[in-house]
Coordinates of C-alpha atoms in Angstrom, one line a residue:
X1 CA -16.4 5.6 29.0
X2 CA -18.5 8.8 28.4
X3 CA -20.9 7.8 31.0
X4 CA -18.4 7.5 33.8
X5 CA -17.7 11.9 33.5
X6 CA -20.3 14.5 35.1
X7 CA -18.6 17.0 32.7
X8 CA -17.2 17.4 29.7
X9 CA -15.8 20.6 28.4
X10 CA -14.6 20.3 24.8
X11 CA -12.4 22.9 22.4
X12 CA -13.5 25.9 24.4
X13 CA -12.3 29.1 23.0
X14 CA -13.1 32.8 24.5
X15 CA -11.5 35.7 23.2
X16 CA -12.2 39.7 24.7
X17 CA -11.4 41.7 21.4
X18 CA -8.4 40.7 20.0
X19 CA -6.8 39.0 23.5
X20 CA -7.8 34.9 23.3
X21 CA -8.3 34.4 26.9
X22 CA -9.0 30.7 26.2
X23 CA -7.4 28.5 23.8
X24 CA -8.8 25.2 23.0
X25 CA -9.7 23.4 26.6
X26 CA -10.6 20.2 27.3
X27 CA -11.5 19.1 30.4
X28 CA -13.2 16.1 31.5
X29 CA -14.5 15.6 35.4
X30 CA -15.0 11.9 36.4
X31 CA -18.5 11.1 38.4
X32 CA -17.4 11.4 42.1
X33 CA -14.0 12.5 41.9
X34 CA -12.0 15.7 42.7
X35 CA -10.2 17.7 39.5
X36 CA -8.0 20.1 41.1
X37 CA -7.7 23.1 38.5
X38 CA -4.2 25.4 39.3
X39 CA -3.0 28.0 37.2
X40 CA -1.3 31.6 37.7
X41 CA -3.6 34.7 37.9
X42 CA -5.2 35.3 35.0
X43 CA -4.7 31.8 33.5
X44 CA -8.4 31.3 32.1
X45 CA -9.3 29.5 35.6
X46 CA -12.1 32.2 36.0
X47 CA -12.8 32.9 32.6
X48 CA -13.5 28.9 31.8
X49 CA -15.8 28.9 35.1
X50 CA -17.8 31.8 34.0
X51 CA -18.4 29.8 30.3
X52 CA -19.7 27.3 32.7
X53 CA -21.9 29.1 34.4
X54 CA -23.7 31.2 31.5
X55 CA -22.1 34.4 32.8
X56 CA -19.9 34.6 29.3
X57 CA -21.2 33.1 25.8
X58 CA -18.7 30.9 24.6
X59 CA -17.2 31.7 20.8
X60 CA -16.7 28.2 20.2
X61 CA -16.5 24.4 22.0
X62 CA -19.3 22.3 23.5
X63 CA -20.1 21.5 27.3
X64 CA -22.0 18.5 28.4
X65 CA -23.2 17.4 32.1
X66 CA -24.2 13.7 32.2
X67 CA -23.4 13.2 28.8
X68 CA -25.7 16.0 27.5
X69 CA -25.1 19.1 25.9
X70 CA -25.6 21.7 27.7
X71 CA -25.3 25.3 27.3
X72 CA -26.5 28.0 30.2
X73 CA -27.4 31.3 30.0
X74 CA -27.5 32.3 33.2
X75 CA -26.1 30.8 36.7
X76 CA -29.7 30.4 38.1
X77 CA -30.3 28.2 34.9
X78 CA -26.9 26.0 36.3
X79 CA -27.8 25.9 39.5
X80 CA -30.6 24.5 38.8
X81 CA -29.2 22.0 36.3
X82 CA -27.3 21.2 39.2
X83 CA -24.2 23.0 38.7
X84 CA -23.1 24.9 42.1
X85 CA -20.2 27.4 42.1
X86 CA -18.8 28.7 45.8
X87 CA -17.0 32.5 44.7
X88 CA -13.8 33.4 46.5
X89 CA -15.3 36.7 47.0
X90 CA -18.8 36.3 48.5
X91 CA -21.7 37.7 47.4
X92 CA -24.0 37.3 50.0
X93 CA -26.7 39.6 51.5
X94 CA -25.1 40.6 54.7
X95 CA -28.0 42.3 56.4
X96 CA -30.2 39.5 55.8
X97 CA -30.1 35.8 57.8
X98 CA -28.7 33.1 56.5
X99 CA -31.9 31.4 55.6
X100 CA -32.6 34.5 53.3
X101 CA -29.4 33.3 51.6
X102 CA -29.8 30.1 51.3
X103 CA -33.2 30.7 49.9
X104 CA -32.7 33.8 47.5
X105 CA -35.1 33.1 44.3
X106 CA -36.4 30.3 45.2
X107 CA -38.8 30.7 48.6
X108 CA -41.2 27.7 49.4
X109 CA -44.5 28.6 49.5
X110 CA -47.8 27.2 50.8
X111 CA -51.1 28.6 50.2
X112 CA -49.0 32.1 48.2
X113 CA -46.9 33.1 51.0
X114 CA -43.6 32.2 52.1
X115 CA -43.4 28.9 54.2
X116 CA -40.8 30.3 56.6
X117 CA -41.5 27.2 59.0
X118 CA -40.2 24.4 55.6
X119 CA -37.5 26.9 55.1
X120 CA -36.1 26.3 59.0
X121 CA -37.0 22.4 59.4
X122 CA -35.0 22.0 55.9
X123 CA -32.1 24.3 57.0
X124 CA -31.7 22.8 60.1
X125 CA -31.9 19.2 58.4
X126 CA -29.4 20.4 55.8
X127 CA -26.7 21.4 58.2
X128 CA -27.0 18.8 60.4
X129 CA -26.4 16.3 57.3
X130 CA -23.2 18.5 56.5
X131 CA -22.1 18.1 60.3
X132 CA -22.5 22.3 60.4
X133 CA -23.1 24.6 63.2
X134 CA -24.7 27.3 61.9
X135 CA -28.0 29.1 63.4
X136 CA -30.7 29.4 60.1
X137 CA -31.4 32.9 61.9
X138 CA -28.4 34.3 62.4
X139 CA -27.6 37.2 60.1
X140 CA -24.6 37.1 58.0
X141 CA -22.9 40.0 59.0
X142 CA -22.5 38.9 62.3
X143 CA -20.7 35.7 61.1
X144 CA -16.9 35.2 60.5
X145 CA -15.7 34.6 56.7
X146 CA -15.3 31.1 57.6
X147 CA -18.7 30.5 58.7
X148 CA -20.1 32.7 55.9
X149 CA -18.3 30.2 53.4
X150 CA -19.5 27.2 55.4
X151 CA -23.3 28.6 54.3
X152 CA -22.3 29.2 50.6
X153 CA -21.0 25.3 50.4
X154 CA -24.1 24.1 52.1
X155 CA -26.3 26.2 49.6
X156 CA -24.7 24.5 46.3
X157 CA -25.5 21.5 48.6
X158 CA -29.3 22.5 48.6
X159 CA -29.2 22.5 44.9
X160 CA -28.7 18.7 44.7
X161 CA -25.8 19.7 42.7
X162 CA -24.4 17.1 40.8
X163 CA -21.0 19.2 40.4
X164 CA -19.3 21.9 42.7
X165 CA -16.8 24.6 41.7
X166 CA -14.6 25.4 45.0
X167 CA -12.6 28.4 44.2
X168 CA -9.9 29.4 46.9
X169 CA -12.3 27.7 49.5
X170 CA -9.7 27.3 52.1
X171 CA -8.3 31.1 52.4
X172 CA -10.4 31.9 55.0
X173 CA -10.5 29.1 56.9
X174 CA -8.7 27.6 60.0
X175 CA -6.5 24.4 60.1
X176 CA -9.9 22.9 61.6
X177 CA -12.3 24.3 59.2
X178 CA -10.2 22.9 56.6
X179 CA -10.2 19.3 57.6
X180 CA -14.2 20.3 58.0
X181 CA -14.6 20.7 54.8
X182 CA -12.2 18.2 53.1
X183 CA -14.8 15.7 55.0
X184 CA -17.3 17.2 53.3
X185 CA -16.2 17.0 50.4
X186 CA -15.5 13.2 51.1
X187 CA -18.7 12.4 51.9
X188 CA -20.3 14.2 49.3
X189 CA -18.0 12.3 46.5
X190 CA -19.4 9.3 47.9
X191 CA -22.5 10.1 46.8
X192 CA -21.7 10.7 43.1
X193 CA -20.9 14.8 43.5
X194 CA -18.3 15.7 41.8
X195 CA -15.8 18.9 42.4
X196 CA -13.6 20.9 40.5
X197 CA -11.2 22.6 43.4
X198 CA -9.5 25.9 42.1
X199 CA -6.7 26.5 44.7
X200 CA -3.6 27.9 44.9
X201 CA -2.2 25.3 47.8
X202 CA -0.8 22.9 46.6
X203 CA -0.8 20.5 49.7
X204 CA -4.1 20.9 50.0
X205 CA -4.3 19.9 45.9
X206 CA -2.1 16.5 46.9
X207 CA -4.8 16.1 49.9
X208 CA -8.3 16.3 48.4
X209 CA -7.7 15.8 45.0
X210 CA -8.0 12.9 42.6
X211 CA -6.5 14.5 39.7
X212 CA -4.8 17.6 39.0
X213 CA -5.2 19.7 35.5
X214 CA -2.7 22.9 35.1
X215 CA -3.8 26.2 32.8
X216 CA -1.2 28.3 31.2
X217 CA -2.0 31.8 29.3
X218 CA -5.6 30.0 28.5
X219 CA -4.4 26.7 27.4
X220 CA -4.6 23.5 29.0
X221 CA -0.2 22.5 29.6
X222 CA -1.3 19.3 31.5
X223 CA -3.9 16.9 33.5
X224 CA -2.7 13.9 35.4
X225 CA -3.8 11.6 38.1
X226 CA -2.8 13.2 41.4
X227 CA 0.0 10.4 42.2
X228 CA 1.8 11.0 39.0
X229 CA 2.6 14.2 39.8
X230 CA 4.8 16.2 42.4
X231 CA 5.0 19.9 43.3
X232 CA 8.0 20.4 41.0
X233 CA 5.9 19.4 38.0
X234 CA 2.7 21.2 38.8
X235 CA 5.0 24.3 39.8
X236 CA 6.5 24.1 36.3
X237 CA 3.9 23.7 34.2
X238 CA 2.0 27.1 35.9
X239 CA 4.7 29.1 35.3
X240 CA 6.4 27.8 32.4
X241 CA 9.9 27.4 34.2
X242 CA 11.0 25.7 37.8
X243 CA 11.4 27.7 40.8
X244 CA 13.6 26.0 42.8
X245 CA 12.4 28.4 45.8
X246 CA 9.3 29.4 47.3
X247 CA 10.7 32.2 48.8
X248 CA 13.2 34.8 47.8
X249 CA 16.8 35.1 50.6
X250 CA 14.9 37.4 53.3
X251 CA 18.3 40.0 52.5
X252 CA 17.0 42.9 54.5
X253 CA 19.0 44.4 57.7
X254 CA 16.5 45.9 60.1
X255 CA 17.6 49.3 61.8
X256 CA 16.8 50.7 65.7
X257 CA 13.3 50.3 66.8
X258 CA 11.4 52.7 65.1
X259 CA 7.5 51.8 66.1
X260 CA 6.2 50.9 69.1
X261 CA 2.5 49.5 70.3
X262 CA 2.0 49.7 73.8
X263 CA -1.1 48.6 75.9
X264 CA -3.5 48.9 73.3
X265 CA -6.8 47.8 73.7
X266 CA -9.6 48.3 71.9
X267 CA -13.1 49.3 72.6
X268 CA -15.9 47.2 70.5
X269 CA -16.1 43.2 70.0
X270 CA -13.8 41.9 69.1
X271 CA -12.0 43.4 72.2
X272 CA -8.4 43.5 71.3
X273 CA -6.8 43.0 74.9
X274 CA -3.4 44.8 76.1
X275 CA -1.4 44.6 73.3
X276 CA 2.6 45.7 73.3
X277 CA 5.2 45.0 70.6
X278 CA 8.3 47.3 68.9
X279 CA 9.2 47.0 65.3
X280 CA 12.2 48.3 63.8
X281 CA 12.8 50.3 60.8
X282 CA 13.5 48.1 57.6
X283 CA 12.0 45.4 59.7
X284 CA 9.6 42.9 57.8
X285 CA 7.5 41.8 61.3
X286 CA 4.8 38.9 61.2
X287 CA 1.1 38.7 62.9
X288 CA 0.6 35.0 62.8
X289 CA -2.6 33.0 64.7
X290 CA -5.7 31.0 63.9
X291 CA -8.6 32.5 62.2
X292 CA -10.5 35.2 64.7
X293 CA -7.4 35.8 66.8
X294 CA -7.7 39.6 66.4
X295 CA -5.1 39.9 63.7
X296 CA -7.1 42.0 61.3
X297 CA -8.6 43.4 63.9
X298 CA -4.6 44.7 65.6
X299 CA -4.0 46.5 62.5
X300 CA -7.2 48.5 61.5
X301 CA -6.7 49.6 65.7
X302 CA -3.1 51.0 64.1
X303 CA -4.6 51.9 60.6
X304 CA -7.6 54.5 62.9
X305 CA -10.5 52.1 61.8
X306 CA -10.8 50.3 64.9
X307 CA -11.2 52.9 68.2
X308 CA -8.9 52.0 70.3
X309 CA -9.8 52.3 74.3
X310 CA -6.6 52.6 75.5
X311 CA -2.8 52.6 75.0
X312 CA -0.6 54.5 72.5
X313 CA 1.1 54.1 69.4
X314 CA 4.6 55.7 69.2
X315 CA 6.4 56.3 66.0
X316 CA 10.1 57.9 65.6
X317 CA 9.3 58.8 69.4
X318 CA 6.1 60.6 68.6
X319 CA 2.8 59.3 70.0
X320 CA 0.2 59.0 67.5
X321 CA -3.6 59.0 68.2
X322 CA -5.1 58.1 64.9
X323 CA -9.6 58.8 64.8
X324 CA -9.5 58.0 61.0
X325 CA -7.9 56.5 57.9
X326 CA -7.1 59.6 56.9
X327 CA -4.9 60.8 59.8
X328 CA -3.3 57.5 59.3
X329 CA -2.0 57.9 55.9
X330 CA -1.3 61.3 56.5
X331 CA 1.4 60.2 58.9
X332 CA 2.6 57.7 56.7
X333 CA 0.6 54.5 57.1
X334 CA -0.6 52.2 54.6
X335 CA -3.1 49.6 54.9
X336 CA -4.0 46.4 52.1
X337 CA -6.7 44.9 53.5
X338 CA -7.7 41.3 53.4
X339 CA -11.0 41.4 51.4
X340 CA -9.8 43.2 48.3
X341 CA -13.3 43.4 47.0
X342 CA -15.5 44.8 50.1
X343 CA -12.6 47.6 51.2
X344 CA -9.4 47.6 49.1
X345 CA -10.7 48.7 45.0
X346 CA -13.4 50.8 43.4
X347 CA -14.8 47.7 40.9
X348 CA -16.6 49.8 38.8
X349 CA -13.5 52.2 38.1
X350 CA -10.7 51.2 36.0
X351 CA -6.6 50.5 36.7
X352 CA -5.5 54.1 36.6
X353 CA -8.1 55.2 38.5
X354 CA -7.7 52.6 41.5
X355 CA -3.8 53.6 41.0
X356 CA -4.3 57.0 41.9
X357 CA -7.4 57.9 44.2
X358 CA -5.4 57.9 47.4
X359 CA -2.7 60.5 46.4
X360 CA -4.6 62.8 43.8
X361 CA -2.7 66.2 45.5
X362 CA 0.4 64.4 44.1
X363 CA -1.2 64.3 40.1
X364 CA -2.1 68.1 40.0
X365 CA -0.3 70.7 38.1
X366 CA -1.3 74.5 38.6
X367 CA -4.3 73.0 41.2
X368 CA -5.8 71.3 39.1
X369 CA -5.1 66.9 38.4
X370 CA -3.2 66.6 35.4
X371 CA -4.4 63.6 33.5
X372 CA -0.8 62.7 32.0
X373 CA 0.4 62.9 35.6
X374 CA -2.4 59.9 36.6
X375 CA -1.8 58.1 33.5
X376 CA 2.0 58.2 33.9
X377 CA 1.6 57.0 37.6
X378 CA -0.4 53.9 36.3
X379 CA 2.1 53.2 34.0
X380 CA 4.8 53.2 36.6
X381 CA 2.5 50.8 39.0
X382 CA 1.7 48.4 36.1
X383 CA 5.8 48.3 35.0
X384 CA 6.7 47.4 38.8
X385 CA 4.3 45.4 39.8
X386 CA 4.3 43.8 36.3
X387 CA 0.6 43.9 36.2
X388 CA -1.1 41.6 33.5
X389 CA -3.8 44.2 31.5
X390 CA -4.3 45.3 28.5
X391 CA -3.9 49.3 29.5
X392 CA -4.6 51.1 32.7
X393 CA -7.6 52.3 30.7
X394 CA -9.3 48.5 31.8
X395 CA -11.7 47.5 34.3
X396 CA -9.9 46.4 38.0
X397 CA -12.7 43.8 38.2
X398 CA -12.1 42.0 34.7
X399 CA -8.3 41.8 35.9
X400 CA -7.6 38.4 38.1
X401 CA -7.7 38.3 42.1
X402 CA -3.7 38.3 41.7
X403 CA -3.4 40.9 39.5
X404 CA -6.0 43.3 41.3
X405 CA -4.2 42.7 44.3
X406 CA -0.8 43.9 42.9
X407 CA -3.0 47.3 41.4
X408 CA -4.0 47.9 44.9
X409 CA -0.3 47.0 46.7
X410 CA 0.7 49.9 43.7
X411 CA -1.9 52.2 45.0
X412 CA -0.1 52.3 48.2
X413 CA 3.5 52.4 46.8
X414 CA 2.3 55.3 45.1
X415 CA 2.2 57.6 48.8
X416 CA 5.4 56.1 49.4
X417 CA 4.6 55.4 53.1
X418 CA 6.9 54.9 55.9
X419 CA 5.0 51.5 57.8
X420 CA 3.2 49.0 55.9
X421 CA 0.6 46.9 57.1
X422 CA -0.4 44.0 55.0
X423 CA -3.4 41.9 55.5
X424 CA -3.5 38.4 54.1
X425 CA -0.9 40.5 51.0
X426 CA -1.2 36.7 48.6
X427 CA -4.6 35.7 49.7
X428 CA -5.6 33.5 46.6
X429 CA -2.8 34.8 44.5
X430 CA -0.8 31.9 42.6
X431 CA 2.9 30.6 43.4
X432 CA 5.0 33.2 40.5
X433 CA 2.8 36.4 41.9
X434 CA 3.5 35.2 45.1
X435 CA 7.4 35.2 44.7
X436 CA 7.1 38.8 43.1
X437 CA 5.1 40.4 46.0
X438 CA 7.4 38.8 48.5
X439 CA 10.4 40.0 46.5
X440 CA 8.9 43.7 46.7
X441 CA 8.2 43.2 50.3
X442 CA 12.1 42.1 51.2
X443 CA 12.7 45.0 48.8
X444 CA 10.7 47.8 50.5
X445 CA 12.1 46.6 53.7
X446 CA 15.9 47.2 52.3
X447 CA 14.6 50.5 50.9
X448 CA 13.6 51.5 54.9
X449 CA 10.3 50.5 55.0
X450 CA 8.6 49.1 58.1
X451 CA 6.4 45.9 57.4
X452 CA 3.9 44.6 59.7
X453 CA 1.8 41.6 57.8
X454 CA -0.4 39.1 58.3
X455 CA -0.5 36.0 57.0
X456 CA -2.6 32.4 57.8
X457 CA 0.2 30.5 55.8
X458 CA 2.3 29.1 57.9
X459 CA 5.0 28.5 55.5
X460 CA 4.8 32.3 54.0
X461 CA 4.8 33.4 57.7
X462 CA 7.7 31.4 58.4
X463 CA 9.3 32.4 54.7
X464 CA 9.3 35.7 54.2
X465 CA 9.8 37.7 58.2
X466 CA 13.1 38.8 60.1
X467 CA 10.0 38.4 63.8
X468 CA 7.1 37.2 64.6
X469 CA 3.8 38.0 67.0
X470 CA 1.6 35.1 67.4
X471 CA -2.0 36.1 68.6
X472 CA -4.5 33.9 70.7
X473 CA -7.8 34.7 71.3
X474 CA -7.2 38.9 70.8
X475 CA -3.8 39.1 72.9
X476 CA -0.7 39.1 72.3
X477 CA 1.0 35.4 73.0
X478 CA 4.4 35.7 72.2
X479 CA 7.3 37.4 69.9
X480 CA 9.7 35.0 67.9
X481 CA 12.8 35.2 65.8
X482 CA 11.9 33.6 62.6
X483 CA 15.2 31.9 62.2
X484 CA 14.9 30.4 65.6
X485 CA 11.3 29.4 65.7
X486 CA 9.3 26.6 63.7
X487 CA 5.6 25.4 63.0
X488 CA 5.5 23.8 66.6
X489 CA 6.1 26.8 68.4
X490 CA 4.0 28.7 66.0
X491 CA 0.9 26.6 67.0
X492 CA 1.5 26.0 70.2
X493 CA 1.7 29.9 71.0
X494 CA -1.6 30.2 68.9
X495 CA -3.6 28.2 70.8
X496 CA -1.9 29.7 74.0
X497 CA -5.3 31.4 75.7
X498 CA -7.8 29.3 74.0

């Protein structure tokens, strides 16, 4: 029956130009219930959201919350219609506390001035219903991306939303956090909410979900009740064939030691404590541990982002001292960083542009940059990444999280560096991009290359390594053969000094 859905979405079509982006969904959300929405990169996920939300005008279709039409122009206008969106990539004012955040656009007042003391006694009532420990006055900057997300969920709580878009909520989060959350998310269902849970995991879809719906090149291939489906199917109807692996045959045949850390520390908060490991060329070595363990943190120490206090880094039996980024990549380091948007693209710039900035001396001819050199380079990048765009002429930020990621992996191909250090490399990338940027990692490591990534994925850590480091509370806990080890080890070394 009509009145039993919160929404409806209805023949929604979107084109950009002459590229039809979305293709005639339908969609239906039950009152209460959790739609998991999968697809590939650059599926329509995004794009349907944003005709949602009022961010893009629909070309044709109808919406309806409730049973009535509706048609936004603007987010502010669906929020407060009680339609609540938590981004991936936050967008939050980092400088500011969270009650700033929470209360953007809509400050209580009393007598024409901001009631700061409503704002705290309904904070502090809000998190408590969530079960949250957050501090109203804490600024954001100061918090971890978890807790960061934590506020963004309890904000489109706030709204007295009556639906919730989680997109990739979990890939910042610990094993902990997660369950956090799912109970959340329970106890919010039972109050009528509804969600629609754009993730990539799939265990987490067969967890937390009530039904399933799969997009495929902007058309809906499938939606089914969550216990009519299995992996196989969902797997097949994202990419339009079976993959009977997760993970490509991890071929590569590491060389002698090549790089060594030894006794690093580092010098600010988090303080990184004594730190020694050797890698070997060709070597593809993991940084596994819970959210906060110093992981990101080990590798912008290597990288010349973090200072490091003491201990060396030694490198084809050369000790390095690296001050900056740049002396870093001019001794053949590379560095994808985990938050592709704050530190890994130029948004405003386009595909070629992104390709090229960190090796420009390589583009010039007669001193000066040769624009068929840059374009040519893009090209190249697009081709072997395989790249979904129209041209490298096209806006990084209209591209999908996956494929922005593989523009910025090219970036770095591009300088053809020796050691590679890859933070989070598939963060909220779907399961055929995934195959393709563990394929290039297990290739680069067979062409010589020295990998060092991190990864929160068990399964990926565990899939795609030859060794791995598991950290615990900013030291080092313990180095294991991947063949040798499992998830038990894996946890139990994580949690070895907390």
């Amino acid at each position: 029956m009509e009145e039993d859905y919160m929404l409806q979405i209805r023949n929604l079509s979107k084109s950009f130009a002459k590229n039809k982006v979305l293709d005639g969904i339908n969609l239906s959300v039950k009152k209460g219930s959790v739609l998991g929405l999968m697809g590939e990169n650059g599926a329509g996920k995004s794009t349907m959201m944003k005709c949602l939300f009022g961010i893009y005008a629909k070309d044709e279709g109808q919406i309806s919350l409730c049973g009535k039409l509706i048609d936004f122009n603007s987010p502010k206008e669906a929020l407060e219609s009680g339609v609540a969106m938590v981004h991936q990539e936050l967008n939050q004012c980092l400088d500011r506390s969270v009650l700033d955040n929470l209360y953007l656009g809509r400050y209580p007042k009393r007598f024409g001035v901001i009631d700061e003391a409503k704002m705290l006694k309904d904070s502090i009532k809000l998190f408590a219903s969530l079960k949250m420990n957050v501090n109203p006055q804490q600024i954001m900057r100061k918090m971890s991306v978890s807790q960061r997300q934590m506020v963004e969920i309890a904000k489109a709580v706030s709204y007295n939303a009556k639906i919730i878009v989680l997109d990739e909520p979990t890939s910042s989060l610990t094993e902990n956090e997660v369950k956090k959350l799912f109970s959340i998310v329970d106890e919010l269902r039972k109050t009528g909410v509804s969600f629609v849970y754009i993730s990539h995991k799939m265990d987490e879809v067969f967890q937390i979900c009530d039904e399933v719906s799969v997009l495929r090149d902007g058309k809906m291939i499938m939606t089914k009740p969550i216990k009519e489906t299995n992996m196989n199917e969902l797997i097949a109807a994202m990419v339009g064939r079976s993959l009977e692996k997760r993970f490509p045959d991890v071929d590569n045949e590491p060389g002698d030691y090549i790089f060594e850390v030894k006794n690093l520390s580092t010098k600010y908060e988090p303080v990184l404590e004594d730190i020694s490991f050797k890698v070997k060329k060709g070597e593809i070595f993991g940084l596994y541990g819970l959210v906060g363990a110093g992981r990101s943190e080990l590798l912008e120490a290597m990288f010349g982002i973090r200072t490091v206090a003491s201990g060396e880094m030694i490198y084809s039996g050369k000790k390095l001292h690296f001050n900056s980024s740049r002396e870093a990549m001019d001794n053949s380091f590379a560095l994808v960083t985990e938050e592709r948007k704050l530190n890994g693209m130029f948004a405003k710039a386009d595909i070629e542009f992104n390709t090229v900035i960190t090796n420009l001396e390589s583009y010039k001819s007669k001193g000066i940059l040769s624009n068929q050199k840059m374009y040519e380079a893009a090209i190249r990048e697009v081709k072997l990444m395989h790249t979904k765009c129209v041209s490298p002429n096209e806006l990084i930020s209209s591209l999908s999280g996956g494929n922005q990621q593989k523009v910025i992996i090219g970036k770095w191909i591009e300088r053809q560096p020796e050691i590679f250090l890859l933070d989070e490399p598939t963060r909220g990338i779907d399961v055929g991009a995934k195959y393709e940027i563990y394929q290039l990692i297990i290739n680069m490591a067979k062409q010589g290359k020295t990998i060092i990534v991190v990864s929160s994925e068990m399964p990926e850590i565990l899939g795609i390594t030859n060794r791995i480091a598991v950290m615990s509370n900013h030291k080092l806990a313990g180095i294991v053969d991947t063949k040798e080890t499992n998830q038990e080890e894996l946890l139990r070394l994580s949690a070895k000094y907390l």
